[in-house]
CSV table of C-alpha atoms in Angstrom, one decimal:
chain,number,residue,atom,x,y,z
Q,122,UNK,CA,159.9,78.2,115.7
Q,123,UNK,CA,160.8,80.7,118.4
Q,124,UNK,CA,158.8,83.7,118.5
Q,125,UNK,CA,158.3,86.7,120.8
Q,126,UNK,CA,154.6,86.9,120.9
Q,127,UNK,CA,152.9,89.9,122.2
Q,128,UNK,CA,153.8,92.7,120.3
Q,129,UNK,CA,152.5,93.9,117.1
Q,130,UNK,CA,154.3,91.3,114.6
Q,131,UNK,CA,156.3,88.4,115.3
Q,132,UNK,CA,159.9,88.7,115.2
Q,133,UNK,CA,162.3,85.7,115.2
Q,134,UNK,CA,165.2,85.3,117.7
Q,135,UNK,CA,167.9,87.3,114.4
Q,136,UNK,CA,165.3,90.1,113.9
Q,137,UNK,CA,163.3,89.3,111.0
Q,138,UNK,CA,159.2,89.1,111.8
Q,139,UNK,CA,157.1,86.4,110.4
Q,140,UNK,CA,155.0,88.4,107.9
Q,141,UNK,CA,158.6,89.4,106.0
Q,142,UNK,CA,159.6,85.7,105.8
Q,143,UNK,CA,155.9,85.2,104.6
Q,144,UNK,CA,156.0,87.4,101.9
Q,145,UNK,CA,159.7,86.1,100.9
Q,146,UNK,CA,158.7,82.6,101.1
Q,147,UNK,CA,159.9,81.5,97.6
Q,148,UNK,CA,163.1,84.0,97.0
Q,149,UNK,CA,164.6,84.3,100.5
Q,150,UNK,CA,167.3,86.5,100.7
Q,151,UNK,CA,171.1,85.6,101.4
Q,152,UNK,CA,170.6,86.1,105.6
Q,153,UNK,CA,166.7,83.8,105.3
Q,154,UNK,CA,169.0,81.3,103.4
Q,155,UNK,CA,171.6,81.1,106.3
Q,156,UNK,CA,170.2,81.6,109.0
Q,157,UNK,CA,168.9,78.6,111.2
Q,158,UNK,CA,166.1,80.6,112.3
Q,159,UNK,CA,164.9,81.9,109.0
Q,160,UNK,CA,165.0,78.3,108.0
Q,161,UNK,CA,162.8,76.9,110.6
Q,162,UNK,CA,160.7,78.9,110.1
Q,163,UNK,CA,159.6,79.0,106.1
Q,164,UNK,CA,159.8,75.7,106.5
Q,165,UNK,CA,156.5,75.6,108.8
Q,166,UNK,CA,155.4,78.3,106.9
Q,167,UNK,CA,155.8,76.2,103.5
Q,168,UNK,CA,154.1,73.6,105.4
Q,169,UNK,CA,151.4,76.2,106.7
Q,170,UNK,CA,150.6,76.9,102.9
Q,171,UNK,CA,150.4,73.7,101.8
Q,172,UNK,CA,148.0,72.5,104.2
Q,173,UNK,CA,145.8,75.8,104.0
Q,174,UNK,CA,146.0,74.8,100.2
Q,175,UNK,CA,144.7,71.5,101.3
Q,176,UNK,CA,141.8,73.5,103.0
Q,177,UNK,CA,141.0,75.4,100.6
Q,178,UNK,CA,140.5,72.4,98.3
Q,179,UNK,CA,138.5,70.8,100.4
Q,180,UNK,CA,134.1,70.9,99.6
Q,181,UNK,CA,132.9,69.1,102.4
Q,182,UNK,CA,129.2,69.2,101.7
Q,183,UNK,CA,126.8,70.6,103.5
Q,184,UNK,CA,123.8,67.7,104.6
Q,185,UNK,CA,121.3,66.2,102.5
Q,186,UNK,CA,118.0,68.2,102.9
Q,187,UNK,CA,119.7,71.5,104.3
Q,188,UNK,CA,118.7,74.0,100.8
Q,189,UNK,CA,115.0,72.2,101.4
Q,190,UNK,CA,115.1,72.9,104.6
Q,191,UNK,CA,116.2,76.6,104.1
Q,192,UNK,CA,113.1,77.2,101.3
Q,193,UNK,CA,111.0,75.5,103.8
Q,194,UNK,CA,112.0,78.4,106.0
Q,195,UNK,CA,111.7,80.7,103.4
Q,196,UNK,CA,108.2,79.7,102.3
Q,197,UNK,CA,106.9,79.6,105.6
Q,198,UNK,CA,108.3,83.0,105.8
Q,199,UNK,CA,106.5,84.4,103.1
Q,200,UNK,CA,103.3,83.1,104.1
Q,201,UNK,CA,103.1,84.6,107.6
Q,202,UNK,CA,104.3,88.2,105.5
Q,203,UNK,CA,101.7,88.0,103.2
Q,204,UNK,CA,98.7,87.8,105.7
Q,205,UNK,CA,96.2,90.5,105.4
Q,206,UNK,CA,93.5,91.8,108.4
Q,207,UNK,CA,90.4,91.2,107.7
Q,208,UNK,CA,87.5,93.2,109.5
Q,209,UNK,CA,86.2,91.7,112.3
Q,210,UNK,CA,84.5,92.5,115.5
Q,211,UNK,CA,85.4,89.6,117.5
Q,212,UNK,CA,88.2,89.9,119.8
Q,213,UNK,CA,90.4,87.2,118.1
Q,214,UNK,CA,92.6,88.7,114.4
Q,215,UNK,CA,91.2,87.1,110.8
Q,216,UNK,CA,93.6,87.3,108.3
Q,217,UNK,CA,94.0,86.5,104.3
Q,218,UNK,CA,96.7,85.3,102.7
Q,219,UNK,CA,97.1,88.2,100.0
Q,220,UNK,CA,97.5,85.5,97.1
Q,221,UNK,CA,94.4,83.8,98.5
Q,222,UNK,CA,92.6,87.2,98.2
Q,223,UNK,CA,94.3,87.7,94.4
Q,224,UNK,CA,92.9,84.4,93.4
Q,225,UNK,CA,89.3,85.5,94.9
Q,226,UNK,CA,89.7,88.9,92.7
Q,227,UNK,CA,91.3,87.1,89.6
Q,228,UNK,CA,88.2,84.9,89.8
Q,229,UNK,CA,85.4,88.0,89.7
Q,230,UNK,CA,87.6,89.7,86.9
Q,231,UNK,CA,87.5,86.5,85.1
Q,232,UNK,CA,83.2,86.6,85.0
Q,233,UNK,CA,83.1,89.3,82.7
Q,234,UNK,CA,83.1,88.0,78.7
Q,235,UNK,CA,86.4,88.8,77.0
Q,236,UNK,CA,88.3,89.3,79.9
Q,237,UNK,CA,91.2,87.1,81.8
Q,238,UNK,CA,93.2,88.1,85.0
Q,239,UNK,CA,96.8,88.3,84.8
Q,240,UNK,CA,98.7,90.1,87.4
Q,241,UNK,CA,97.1,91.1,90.4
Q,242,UNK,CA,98.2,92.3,93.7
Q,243,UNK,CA,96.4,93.1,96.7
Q,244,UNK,CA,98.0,95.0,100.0
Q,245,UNK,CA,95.9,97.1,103.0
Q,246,UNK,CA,96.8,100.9,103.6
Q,247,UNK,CA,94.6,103.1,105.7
Q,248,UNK,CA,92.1,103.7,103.6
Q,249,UNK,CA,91.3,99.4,103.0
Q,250,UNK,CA,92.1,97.2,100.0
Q,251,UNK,CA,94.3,98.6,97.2
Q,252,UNK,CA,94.4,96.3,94.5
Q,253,UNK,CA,96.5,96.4,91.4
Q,254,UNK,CA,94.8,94.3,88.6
Q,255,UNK,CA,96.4,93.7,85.1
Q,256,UNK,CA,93.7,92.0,82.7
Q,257,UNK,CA,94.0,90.8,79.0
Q,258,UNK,CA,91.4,91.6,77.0
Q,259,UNK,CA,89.7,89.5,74.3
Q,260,UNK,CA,90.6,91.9,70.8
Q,261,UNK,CA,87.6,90.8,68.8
Q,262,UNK,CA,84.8,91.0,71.2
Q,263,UNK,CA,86.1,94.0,73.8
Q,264,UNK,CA,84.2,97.2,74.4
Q,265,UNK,CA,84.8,99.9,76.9
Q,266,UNK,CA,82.0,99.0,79.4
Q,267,UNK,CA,83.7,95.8,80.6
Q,268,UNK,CA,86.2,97.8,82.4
Q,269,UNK,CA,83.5,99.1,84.2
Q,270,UNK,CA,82.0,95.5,84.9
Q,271,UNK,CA,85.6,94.2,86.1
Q,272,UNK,CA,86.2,96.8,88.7
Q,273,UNK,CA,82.3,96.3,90.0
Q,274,UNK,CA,82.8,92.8,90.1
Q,275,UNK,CA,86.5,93.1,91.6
Q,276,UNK,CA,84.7,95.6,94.4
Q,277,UNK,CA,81.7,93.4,94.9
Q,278,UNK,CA,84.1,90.4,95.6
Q,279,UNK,CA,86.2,92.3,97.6
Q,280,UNK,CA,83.3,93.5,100.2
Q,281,UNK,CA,80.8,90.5,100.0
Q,282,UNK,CA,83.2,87.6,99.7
Q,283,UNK,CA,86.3,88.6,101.3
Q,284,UNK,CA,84.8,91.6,103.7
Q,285,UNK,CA,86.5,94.7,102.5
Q,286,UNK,CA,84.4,97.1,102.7
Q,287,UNK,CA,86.2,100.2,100.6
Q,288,UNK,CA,88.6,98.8,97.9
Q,289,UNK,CA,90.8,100.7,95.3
Q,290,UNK,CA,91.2,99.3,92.2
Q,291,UNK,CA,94.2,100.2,89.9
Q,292,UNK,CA,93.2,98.3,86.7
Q,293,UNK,CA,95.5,97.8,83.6
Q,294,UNK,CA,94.5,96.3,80.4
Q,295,UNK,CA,98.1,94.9,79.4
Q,296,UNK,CA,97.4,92.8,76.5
Q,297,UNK,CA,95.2,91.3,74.2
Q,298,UNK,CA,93.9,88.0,72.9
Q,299,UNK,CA,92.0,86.5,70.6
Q,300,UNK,CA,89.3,83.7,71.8
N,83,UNK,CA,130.3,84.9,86.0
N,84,UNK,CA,129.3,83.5,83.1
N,85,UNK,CA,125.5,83.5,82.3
N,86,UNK,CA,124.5,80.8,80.2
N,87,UNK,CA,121.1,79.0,79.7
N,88,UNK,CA,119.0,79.0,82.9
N,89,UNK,CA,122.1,79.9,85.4
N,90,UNK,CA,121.7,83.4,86.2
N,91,UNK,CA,124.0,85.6,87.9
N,92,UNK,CA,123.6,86.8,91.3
N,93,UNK,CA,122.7,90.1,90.9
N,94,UNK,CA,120.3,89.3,88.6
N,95,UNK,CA,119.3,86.1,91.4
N,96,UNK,CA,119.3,88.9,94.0
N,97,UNK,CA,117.0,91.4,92.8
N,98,UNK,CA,114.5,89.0,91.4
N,99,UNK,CA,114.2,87.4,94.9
N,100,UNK,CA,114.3,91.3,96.5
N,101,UNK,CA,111.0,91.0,94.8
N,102,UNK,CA,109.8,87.6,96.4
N,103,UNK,CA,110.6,85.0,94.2
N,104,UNK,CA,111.6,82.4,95.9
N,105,UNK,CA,112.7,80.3,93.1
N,106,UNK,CA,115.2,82.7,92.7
N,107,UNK,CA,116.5,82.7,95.9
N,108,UNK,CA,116.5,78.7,96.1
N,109,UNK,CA,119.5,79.4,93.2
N,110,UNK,CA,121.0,81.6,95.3
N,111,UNK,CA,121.1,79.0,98.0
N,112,UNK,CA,122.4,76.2,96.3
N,113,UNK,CA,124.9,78.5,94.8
N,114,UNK,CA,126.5,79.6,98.7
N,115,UNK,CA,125.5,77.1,101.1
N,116,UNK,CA,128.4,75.5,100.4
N,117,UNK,CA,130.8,77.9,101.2
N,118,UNK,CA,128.7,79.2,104.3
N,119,UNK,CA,128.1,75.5,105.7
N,120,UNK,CA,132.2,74.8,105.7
N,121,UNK,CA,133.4,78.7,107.1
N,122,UNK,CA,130.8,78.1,109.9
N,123,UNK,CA,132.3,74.3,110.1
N,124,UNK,CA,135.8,75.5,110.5
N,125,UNK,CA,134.7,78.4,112.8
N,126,UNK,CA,132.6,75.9,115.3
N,127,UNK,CA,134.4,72.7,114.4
N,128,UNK,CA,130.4,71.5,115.0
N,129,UNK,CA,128.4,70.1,111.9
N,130,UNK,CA,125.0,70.8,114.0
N,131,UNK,CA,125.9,74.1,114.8
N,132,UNK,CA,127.2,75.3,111.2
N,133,UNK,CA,123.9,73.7,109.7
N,134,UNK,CA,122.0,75.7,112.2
N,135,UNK,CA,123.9,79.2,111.5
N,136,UNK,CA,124.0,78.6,107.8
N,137,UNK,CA,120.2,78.2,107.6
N,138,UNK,CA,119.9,81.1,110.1
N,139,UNK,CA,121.9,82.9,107.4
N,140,UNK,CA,119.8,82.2,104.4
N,141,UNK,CA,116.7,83.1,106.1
N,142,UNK,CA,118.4,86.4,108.1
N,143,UNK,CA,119.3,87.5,104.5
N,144,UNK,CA,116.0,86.7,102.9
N,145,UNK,CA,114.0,88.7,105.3
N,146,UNK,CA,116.6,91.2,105.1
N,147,UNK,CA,116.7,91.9,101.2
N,148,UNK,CA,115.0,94.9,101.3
N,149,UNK,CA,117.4,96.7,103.2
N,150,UNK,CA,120.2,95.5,100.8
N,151,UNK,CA,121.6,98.7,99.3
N,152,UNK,CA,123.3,97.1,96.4
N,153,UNK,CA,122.4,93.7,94.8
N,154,UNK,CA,125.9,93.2,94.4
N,155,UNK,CA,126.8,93.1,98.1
N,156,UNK,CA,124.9,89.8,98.5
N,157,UNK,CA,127.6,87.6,98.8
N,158,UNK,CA,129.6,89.7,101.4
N,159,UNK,CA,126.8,90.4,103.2
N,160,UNK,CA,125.9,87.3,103.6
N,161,UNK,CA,129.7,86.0,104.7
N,162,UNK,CA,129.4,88.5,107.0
N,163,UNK,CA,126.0,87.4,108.7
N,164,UNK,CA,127.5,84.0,109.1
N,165,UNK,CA,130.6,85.2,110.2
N,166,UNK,CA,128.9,87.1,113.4
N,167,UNK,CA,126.5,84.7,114.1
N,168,UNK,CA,129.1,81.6,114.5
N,169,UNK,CA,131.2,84.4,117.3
N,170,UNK,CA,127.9,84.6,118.7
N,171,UNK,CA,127.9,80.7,118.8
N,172,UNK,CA,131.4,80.3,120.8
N,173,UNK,CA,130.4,83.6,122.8
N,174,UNK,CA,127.6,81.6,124.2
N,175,UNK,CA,129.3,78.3,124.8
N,176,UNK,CA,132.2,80.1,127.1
N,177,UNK,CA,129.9,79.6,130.1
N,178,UNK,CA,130.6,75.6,129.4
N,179,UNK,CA,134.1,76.3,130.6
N,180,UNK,CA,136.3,74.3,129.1
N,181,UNK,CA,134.5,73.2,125.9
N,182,UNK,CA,136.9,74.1,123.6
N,183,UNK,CA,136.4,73.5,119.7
N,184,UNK,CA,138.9,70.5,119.6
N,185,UNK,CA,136.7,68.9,121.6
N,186,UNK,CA,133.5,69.8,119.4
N,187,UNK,CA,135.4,68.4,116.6
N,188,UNK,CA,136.0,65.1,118.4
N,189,UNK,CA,134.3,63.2,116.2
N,190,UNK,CA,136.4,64.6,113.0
N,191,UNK,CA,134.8,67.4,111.1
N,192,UNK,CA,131.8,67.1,110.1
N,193,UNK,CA,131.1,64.0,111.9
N,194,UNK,CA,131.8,61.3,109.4
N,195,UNK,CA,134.9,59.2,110.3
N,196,UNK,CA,135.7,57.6,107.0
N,197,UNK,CA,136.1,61.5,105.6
N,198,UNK,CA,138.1,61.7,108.8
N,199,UNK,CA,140.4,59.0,107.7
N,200,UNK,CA,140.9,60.5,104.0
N,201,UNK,CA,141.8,63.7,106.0
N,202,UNK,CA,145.8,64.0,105.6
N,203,UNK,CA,147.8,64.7,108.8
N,204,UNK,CA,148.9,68.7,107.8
N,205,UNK,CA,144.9,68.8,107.4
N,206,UNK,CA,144.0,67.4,110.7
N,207,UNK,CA,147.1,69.5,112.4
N,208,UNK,CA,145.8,72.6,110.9
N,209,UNK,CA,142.3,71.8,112.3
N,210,UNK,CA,143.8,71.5,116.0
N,211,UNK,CA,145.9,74.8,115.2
N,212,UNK,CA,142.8,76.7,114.2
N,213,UNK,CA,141.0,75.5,117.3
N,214,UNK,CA,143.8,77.3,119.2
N,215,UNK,CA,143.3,80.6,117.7
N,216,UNK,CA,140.8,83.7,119.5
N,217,UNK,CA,137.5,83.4,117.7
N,218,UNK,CA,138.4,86.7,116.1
N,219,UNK,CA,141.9,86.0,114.5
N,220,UNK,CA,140.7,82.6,113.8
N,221,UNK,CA,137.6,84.4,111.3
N,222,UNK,CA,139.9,86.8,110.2
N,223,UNK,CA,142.2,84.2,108.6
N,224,UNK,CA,139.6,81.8,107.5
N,225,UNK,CA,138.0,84.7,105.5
N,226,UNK,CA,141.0,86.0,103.7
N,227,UNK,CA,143.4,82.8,103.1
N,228,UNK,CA,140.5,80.5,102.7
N,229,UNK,CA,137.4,82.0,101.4
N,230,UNK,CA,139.2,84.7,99.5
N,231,UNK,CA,137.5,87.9,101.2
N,232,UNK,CA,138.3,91.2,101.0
N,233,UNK,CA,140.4,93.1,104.1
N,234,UNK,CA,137.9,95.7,103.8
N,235,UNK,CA,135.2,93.5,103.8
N,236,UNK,CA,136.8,91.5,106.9
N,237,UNK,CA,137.0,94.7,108.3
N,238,UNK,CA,133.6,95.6,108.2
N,239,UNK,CA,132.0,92.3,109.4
N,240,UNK,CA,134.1,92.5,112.8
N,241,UNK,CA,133.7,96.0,112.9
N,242,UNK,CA,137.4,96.8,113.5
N,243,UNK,CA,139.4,98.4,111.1
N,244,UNK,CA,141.1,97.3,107.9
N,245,UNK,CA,144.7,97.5,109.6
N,246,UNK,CA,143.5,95.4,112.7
N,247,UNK,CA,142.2,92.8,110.4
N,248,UNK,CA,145.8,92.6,108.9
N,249,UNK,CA,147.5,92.4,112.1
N,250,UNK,CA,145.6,89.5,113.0
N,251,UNK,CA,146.0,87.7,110.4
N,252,UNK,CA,149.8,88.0,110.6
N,253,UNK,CA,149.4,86.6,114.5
N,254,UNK,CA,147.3,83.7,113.2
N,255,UNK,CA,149.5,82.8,109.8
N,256,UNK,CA,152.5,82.9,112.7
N,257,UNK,CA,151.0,81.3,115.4
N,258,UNK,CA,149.3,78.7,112.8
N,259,UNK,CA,152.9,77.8,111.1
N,260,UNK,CA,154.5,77.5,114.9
N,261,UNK,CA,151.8,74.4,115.5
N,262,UNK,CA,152.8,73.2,112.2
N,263,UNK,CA,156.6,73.1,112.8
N,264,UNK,CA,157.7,70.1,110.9
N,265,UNK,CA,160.0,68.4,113.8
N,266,UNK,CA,156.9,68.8,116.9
């Protein structure tokens, strides 16, 4: 079709721009049914919308392997986020992964009769290791004093096994159990 | 969307893997890759290249999740990552002269000739007509007649505004259907 590029909208040798002819395409009026220019063009426009139809319709796959190796990316990613200092007075960095450290802290909580380690998170803020612990709690055999054994045990761990010196505990007793 | 059994919907996806799970986000993945993959295909006419910025996509957005103000926005958000790092793909290859995506998609789409083959002929002169198109009018129309995106949307990811994004996609639809004149 013959066009007159350059300017905001196409316009056709009689006038009419593309977009009108677009929007027309299935009830043209009497001058887009006459006119030899009109015609051309919603014919390659017709064709134009067949073919981006085509397009449209079309799922060509993305490769084997390529959500695999996304999550590889992904994983990777998370591990190098979750590193944690760890004191040292060497010149080269030590570092934790922070669900190594959890399993470490699970573990201690663990020691203590009646009691099992659920959720537990572990982050560094300026003041060294917080740690959030959630623990279930045997029902039948439970008394108050094992909380106080957990969180020695969890701060024992913490300093002599990992190496954090000062560590605050946030501990939850979230459910119960029965042994 | 429909939520049934284990298929979740994405903003339920979205927030669960805001929170690290990864599991979650693997859904999210295999829910979009596809669409990602073939805009970044059609935009670089280069299956190495859209593999490259559709993983570059995935992992961008991952690390990014945190900033996400609404779980909801995913999906654009993530058309739009894709969308500026394939113009950042052609902005780099201009220095190669004369490479010119036809010649990237040389060996038919996405590399395999016996999809080539199955390819019909208003298909393949489509493909050429695309490669003719700016970068910019060329995303502009791909996101809104093929993908179905929003002109605001549009507008945002190329930073211009919603009446630009219109305009070009007049220019492409016209300049598109002159390539595609039925007697040429």
């Amino acid at each position: 079709m013959a066009l007159s590029p350059g300017t905001d909208t196409y316009r056709l040798p009689c006038g009419r721009n593309v977009e009108r002819l677009w929007e027309d395409l299935d009830a043209p009026d009497e001058h887009g049914t006459s006119c030899p220019h009109c015609q051309a063009s919603r014919a390659s426009l017709q064709l134009l919308r067949q073919a981006t139809g085509e397009l449209v319709a079309d799922e060509a796959e993305p490769p084997a392997g390529l959500t695999a190796r996304i999550m590889a990316a992904v994983r990777a990613d998370i591990r190098r986020r979750d590193l944690l200092e760890l004191p040292t007075t060497e010149p080269g960095a030590a570092r934790i992964s922070a669900q190594a450290a959890a399993t470490i802290l699970r573990f201690a909580a663990d020691t203590v009769e009646g009691v099992r380690a659920r959720h537990c998170r572990v982050d560094l803020d300026a003041t060294g290791a917080v740690v959030e612990l959630n623990i279930a709690v045997d029902s039948r055999t439970f008394t108050h004093p094992a909380l106080e054994q957990v969180r020695q045990r969890v701060e024992t761990a913490a300093s002599r096994r990992i190496g954090w010196p000062t560590v605050t505990l946030h501990l939850t007793m979230t459910d119960v159990f029965e042994a | 969307m429909t939520v049934t059994g284990t298929q979740l919907d994405d903003v339920t996806l979205v927030a669960r893997a805001r929170d690290g799970d990864a599991h979650s986000y693997e859904q999210l993945v295999t829910r979009y890759e596809g669409p990602i993959y073939r805009l970044a295909l059609r935009m670089l006419a280069n299956a190495a290249d859209a593999e490259d910025v559709t993983q570059e996509a995935f992992l961008a957005a991952w690390r990014q999740l945190g900033q996400l103000q609404e779980d909801a926005a995913f999906v654009g958000w993530l058309y739009r990552s894709a969308t500026n790092r394939c113009l950042n793909v052609i902005r780099s290859r201009k220095p190669l002269a004369d490479s010119t995506p036809e010649e990237h998609a040389a060996s038919g789409p996405d590399g395999k000739p016996e999809q080539q083959a199955e390819t019909s002929a208003q298909l393949a002169a489509l493909s050429t007509a695309m490669g003719r198109l700016t970068p910019e009018k060329r995303a502009c129309w791909l996101l809104r007649e093929v993908h179905g995106r929003s002109y605001d949307e549009i507008a945002t990811t190329l930073g211009v505004s919603a009446t630009t994004v219109r305009g070009r996609i007049a220019r492409a639809r016209a300049e598109l259907a002159e390539v595609m004149s039925p007697w040429r």
